[in-house]
PDB file of N, CA and C in Angstrom:
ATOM      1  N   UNK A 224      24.697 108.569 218.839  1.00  0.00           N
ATOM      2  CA  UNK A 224      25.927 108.981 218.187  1.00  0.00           C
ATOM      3  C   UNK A 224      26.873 109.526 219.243  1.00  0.00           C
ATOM      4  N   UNK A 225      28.190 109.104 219.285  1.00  0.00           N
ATOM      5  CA  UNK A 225      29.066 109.609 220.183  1.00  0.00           C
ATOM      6  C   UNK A 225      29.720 110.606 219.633  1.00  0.00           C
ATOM      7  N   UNK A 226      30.402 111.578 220.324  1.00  0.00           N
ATOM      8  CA  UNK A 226      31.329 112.547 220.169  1.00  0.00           C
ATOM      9  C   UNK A 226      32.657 112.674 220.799  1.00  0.00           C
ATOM     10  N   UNK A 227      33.414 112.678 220.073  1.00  0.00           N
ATOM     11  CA  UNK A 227      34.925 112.813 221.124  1.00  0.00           C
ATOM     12  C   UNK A 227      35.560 113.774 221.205  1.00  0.00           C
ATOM     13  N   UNK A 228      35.671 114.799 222.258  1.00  0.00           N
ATOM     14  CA  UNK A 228      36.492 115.893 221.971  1.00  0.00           C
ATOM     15  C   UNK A 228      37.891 116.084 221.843  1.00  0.00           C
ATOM     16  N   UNK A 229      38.544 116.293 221.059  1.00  0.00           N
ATOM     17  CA  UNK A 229      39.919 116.712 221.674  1.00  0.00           C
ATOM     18  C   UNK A 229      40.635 117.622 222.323  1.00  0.00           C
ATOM     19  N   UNK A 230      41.704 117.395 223.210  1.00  0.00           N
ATOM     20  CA  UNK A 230      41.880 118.188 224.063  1.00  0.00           C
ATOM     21  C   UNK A 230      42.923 119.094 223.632  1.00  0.00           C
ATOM     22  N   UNK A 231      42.596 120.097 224.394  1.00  0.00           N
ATOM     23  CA  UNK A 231      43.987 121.373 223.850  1.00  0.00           C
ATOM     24  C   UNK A 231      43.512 121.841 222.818  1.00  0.00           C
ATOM     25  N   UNK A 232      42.452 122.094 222.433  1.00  0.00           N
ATOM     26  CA  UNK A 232      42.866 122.353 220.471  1.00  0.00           C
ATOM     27  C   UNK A 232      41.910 123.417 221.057  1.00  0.00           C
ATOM     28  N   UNK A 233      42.349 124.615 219.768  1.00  0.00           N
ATOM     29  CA  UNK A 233      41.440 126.218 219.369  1.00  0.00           C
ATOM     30  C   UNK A 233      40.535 125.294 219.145  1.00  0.00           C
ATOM     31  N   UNK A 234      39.312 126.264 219.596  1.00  0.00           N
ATOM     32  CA  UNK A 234      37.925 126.361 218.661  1.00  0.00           C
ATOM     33  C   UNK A 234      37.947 127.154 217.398  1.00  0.00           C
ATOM     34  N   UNK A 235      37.437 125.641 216.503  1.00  0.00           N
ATOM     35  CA  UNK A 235      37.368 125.943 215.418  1.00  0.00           C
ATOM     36  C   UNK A 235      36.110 125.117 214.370  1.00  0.00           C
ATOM     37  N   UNK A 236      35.376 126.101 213.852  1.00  0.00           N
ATOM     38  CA  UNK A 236      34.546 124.625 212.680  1.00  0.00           C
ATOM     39  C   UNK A 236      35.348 125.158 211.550  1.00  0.00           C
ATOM     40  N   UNK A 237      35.341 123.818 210.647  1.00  0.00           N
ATOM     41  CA  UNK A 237      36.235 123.760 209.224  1.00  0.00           C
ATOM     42  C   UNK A 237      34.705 123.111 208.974  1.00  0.00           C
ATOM     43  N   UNK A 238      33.906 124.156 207.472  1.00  0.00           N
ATOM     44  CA  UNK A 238      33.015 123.304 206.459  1.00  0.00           C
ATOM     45  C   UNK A 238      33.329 123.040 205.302  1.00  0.00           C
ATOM     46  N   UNK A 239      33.158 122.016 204.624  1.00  0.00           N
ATOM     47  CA  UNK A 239      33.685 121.597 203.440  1.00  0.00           C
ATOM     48  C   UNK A 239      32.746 122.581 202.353  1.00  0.00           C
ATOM     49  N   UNK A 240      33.558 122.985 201.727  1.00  0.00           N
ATOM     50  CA  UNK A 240      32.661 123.699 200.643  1.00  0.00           C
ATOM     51  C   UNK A 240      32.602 123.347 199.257  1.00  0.00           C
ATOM     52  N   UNK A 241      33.189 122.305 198.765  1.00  0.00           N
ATOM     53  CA  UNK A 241      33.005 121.353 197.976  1.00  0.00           C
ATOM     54  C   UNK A 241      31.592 120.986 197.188  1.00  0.00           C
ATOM     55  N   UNK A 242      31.474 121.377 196.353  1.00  0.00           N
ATOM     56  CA  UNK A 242      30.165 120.592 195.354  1.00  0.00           C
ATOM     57  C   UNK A 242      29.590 120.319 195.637  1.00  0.00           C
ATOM     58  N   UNK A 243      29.782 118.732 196.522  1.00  0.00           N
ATOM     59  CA  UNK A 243      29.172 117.686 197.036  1.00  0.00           C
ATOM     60  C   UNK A 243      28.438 118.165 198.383  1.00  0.00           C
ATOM     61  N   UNK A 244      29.082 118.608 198.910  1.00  0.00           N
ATOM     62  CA  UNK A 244      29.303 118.812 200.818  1.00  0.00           C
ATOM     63  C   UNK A 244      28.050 120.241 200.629  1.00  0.00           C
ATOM     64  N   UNK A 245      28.293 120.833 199.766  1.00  0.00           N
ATOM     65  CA  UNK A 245      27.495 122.651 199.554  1.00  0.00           C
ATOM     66  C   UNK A 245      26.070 121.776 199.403  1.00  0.00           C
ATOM     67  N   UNK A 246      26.481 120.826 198.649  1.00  0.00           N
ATOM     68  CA  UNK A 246      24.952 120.871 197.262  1.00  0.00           C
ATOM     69  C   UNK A 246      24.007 119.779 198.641  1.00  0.00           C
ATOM     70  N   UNK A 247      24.879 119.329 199.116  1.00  0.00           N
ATOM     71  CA  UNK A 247      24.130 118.222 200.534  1.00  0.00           C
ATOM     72  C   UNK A 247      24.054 118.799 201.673  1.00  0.00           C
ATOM     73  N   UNK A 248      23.923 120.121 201.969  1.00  0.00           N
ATOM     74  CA  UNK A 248      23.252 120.638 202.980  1.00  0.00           C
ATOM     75  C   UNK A 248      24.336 121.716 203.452  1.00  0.00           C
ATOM     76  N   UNK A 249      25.824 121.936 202.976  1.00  0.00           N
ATOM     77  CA  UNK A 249      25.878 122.363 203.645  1.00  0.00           C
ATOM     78  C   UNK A 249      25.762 124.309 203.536  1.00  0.00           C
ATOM     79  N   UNK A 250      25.225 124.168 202.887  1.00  0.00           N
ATOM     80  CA  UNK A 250      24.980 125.649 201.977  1.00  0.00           C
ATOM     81  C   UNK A 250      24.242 125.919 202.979  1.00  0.00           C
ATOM     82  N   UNK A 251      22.971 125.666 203.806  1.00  0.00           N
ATOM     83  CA  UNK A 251      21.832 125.998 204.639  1.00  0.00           C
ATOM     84  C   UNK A 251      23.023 125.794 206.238  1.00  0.00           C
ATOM     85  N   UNK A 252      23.858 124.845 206.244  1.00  0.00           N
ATOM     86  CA  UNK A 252      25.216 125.060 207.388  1.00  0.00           C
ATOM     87  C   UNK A 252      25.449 126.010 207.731  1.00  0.00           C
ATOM     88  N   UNK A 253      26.017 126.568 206.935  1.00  0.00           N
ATOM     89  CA  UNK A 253      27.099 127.649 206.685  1.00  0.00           C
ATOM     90  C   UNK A 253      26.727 128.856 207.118  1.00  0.00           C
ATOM     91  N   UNK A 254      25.066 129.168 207.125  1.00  0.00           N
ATOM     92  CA  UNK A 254      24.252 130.381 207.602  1.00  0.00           C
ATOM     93  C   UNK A 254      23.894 129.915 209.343  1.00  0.00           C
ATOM     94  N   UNK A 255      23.430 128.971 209.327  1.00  0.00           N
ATOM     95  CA  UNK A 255      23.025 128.198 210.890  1.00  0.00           C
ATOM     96  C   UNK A 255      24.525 128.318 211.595  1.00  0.00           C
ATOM     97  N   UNK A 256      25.513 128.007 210.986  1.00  0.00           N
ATOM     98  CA  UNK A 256      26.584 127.740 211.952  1.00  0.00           C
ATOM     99  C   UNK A 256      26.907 129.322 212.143  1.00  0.00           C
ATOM    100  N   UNK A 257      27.335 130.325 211.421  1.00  0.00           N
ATOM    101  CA  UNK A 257      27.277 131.859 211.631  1.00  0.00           C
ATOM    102  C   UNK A 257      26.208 132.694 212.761  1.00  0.00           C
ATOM    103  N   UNK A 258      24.895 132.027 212.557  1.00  0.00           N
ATOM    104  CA  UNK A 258      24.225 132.554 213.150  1.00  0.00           C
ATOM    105  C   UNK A 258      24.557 132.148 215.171  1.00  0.00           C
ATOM    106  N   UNK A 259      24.517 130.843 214.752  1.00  0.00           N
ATOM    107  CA  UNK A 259      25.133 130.419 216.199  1.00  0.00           C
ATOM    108  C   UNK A 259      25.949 131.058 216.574  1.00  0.00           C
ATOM    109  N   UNK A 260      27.038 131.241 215.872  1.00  0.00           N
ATOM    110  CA  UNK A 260      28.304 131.699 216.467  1.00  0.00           C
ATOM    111  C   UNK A 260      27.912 133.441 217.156  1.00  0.00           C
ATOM    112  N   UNK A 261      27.323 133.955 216.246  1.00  0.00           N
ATOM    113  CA  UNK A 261      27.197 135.444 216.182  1.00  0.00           C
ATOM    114  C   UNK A 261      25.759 135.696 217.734  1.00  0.00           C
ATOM    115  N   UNK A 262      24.926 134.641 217.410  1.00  0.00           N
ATOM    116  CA  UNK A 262      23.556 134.728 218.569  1.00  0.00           C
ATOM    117  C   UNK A 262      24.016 134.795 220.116  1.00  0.00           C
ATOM    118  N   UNK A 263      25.202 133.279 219.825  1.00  0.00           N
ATOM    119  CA  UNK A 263      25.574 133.314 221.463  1.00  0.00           C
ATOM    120  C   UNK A 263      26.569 134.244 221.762  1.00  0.00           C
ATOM    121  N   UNK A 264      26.966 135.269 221.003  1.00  0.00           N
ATOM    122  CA  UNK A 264      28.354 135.955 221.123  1.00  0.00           C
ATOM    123  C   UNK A 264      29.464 135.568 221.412  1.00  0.00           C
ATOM    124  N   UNK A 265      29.717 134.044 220.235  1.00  0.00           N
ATOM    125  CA  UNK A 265      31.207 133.587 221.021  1.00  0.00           C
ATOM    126  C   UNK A 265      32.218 133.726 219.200  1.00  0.00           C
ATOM    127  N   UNK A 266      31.240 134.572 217.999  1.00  0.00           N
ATOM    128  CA  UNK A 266      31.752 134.237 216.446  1.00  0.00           C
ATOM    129  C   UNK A 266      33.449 134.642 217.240  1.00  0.00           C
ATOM    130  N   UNK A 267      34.011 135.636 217.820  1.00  0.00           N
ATOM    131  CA  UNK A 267      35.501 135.582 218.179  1.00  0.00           C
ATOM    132  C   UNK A 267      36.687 135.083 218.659  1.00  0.00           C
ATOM    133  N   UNK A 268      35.468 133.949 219.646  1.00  0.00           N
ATOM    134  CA  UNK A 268      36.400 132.886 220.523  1.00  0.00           C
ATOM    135  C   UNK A 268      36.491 131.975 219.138  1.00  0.00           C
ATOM    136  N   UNK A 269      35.289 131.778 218.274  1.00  0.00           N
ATOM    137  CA  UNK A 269      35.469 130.565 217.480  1.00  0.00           C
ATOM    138  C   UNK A 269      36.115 131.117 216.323  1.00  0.00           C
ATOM    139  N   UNK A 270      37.095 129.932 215.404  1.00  0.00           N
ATOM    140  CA  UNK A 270      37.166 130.039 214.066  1.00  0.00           C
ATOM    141  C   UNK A 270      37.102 129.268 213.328  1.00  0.00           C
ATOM    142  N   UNK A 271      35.936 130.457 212.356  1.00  0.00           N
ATOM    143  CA  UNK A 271      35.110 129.870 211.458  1.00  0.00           C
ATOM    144  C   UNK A 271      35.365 129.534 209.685  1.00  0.00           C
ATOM    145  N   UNK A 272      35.667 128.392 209.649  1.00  0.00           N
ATOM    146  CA  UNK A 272      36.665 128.745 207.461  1.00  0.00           C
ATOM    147  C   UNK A 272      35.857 127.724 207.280  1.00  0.00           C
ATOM    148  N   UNK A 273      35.963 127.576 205.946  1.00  0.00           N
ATOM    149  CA  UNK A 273      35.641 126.949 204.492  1.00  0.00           C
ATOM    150  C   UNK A 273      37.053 126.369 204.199  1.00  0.00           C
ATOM    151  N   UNK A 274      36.534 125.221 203.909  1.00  0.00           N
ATOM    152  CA  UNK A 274      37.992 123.799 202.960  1.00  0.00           C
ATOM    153  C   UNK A 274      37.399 123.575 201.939  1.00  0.00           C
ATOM    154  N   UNK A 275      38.354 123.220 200.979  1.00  0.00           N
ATOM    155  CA  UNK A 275      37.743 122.755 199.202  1.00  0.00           C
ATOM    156  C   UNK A 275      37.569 120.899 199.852  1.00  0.00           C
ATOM    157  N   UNK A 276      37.268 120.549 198.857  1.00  0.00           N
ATOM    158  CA  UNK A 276      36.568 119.048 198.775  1.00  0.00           C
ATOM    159  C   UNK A 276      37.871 118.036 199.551  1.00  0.00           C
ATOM    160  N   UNK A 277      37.721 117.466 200.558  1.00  0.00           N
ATOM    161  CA  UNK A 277      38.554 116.392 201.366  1.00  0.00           C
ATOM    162  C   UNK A 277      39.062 114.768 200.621  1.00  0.00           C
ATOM    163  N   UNK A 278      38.047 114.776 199.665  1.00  0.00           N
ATOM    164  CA  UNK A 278      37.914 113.512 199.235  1.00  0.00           C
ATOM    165  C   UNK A 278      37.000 112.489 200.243  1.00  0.00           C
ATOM    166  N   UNK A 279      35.705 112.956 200.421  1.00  0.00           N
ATOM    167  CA  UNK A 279      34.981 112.274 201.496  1.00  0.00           C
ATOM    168  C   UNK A 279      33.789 112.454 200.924  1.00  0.00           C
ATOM    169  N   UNK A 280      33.565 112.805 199.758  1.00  0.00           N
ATOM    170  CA  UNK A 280      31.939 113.688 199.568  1.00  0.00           C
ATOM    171  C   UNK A 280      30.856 112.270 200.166  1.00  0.00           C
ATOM    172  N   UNK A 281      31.276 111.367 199.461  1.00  0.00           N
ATOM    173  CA  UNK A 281      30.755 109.645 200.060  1.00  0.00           C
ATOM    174  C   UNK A 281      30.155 109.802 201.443  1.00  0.00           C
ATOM    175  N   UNK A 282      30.233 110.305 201.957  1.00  0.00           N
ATOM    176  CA  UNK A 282      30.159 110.534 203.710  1.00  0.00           C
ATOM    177  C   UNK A 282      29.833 112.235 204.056  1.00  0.00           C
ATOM    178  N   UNK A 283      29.426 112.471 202.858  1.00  0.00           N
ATOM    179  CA  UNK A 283      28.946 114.280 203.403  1.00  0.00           C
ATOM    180  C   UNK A 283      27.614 114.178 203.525  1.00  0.00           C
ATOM    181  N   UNK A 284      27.468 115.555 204.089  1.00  0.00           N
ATOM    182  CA  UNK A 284      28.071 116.991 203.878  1.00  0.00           C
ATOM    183  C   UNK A 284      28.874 116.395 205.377  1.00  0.00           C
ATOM    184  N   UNK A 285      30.475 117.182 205.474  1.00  0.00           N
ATOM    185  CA  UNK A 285      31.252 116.862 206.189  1.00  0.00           C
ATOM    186  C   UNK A 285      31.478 118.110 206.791  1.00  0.00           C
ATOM    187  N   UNK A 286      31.831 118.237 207.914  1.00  0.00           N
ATOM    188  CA  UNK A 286      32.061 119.692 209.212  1.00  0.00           C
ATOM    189  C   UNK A 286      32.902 119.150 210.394  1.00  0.00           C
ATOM    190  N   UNK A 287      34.347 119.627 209.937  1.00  0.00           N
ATOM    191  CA  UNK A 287      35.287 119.411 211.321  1.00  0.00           C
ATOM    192  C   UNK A 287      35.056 120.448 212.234  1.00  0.00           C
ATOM    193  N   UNK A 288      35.045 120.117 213.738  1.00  0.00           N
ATOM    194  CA  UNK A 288      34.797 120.679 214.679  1.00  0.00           C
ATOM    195  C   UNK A 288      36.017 120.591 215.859  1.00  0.00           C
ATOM    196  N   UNK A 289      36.624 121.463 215.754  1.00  0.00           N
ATOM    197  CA  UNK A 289      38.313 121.399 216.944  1.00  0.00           C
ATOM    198  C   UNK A 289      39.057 120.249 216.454  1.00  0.00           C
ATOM    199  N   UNK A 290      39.062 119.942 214.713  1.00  0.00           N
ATOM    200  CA  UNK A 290      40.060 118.847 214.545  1.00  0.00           C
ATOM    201  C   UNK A 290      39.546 117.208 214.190  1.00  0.00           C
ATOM    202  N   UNK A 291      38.278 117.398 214.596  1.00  0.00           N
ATOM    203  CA  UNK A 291      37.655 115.962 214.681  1.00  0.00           C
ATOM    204  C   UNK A 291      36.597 115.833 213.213  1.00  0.00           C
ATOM    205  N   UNK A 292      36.697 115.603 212.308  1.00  0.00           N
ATOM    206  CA  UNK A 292      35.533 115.426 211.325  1.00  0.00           C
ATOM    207  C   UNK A 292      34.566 114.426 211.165  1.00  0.00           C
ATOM    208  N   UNK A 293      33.152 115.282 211.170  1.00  0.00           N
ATOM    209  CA  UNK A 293      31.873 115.034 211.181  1.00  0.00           C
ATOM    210  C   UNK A 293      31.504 114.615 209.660  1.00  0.00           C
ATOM    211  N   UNK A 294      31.085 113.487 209.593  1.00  0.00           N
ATOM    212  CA  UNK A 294      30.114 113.128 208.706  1.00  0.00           C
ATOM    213  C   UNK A 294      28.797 112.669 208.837  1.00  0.00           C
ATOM    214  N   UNK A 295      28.158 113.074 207.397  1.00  0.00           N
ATOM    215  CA  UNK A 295      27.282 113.253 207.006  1.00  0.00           C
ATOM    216  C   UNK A 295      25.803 113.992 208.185  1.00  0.00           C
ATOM    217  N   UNK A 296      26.777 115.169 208.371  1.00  0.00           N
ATOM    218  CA  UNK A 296      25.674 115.823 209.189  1.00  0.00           C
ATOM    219  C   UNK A 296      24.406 116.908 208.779  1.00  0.00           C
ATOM    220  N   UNK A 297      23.455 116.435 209.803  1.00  0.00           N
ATOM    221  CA  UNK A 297      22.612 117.001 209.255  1.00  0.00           C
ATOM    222  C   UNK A 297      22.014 118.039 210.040  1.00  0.00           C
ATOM    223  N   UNK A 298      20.811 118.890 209.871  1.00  0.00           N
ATOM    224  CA  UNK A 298      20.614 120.106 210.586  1.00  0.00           C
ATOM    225  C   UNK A 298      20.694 119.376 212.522  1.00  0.00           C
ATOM    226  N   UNK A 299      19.728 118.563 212.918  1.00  0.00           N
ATOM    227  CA  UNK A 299      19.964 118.306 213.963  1.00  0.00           C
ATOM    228  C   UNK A 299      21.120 117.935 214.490  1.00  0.00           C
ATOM    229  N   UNK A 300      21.800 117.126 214.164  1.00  0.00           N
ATOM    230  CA  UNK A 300      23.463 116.539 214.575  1.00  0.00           C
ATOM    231  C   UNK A 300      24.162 118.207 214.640  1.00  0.00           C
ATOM    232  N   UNK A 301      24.087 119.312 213.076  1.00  0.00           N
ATOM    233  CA  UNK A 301      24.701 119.890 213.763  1.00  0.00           C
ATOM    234  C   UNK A 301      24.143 120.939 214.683  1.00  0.00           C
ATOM    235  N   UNK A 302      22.944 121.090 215.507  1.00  0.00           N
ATOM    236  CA  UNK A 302      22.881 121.802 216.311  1.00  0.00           C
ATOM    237  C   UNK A 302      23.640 121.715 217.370  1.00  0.00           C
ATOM    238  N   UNK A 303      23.520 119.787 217.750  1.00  0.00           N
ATOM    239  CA  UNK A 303      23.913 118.949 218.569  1.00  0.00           C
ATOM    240  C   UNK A 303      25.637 119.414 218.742  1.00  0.00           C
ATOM    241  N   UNK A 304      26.342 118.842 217.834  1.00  0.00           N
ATOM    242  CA  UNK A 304      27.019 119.863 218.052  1.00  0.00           C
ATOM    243  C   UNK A 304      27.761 120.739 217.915  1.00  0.00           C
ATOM    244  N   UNK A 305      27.418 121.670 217.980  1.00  0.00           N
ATOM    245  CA  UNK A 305      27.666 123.156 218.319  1.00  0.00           C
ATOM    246  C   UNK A 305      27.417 123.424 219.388  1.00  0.00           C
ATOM    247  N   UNK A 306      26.157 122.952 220.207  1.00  0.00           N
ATOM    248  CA  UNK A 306      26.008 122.614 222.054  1.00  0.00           C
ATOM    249  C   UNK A 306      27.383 121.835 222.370  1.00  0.00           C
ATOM    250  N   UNK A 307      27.750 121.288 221.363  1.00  0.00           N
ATOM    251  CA  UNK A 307      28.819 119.691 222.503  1.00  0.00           C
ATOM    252  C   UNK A 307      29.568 120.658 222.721  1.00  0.00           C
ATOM    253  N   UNK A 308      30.508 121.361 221.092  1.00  0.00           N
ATOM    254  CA  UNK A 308      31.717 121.960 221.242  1.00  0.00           C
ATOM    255  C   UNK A 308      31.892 123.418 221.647  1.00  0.00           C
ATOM    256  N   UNK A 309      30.649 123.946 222.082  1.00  0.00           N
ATOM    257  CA  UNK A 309      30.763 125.431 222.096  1.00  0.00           C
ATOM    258  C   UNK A 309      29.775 126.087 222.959  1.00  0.00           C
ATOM    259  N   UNK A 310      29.388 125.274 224.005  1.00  0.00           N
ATOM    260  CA  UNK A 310      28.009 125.441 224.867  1.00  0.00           C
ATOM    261  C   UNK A 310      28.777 126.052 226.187  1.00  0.00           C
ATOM    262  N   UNK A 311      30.460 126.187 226.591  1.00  0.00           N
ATOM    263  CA  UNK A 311      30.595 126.302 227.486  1.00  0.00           C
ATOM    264  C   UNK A 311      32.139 127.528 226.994  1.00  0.00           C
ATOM    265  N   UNK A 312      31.911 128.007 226.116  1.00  0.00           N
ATOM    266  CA  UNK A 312      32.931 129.181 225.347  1.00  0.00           C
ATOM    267  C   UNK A 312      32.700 130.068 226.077  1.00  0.00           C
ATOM    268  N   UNK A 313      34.177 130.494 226.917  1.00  0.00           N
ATOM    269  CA  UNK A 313      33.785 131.590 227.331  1.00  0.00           C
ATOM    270  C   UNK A 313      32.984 132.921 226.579  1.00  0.00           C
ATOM    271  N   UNK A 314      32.042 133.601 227.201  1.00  0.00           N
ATOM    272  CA  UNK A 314      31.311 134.954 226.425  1.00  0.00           C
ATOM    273  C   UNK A 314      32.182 136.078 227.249  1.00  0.00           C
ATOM    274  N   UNK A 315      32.083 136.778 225.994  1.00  0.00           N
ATOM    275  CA  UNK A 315      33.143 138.108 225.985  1.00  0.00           C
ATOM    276  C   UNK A 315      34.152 138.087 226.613  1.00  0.00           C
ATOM    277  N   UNK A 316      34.973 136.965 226.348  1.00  0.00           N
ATOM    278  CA  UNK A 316      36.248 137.408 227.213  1.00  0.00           C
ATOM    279  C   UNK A 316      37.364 138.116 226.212  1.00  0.00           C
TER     280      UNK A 316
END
């Protein structure tokens, strides 16, 4: 699976919190992605929200990451990334 970053953009994850997107994993997300944020000490550099339903549930559970949206990810993909997009955030600045 490839990843493309875009350039210039805040760090940010957007999770869909939608029905579909909650009820397909991303409810167990939503704690994993917090914990990341909070473990490596970067929850301040990053920002972290909730979106209502995209019209994508077809392709969930869905998680934009700096602008780019992820489908149908799952616990591994998103460990994966959260290393791609956030493995090199500055700590405590």
């Amino acid at each position: 699976m490839a990843f493309h970053r875009r350039a210039h953009m805040a760090n940010s994850v957007v999770i869909c919190m939608g029905s579909s997107c909650f009820a397909r994993g991303n409810r167990e997300h939503l704690e994993l992605i917090e914990n990341y944020l909070h473990g490596n000490k970067i929850d301040a550099e990053v920002k972290f929200s909730g979106c209502r339903c995209r019209g994508e549930c077809g392709r969930g559970p869905n998680i934009e990451f700096n602008g780019t949206l992820h489908h149908q990810v799952d616990t591994g993909t998103l460990l994966d990334l959260l290393e791609y997009y956030f493995s090199d955030v500055n700590i405590g600045v």
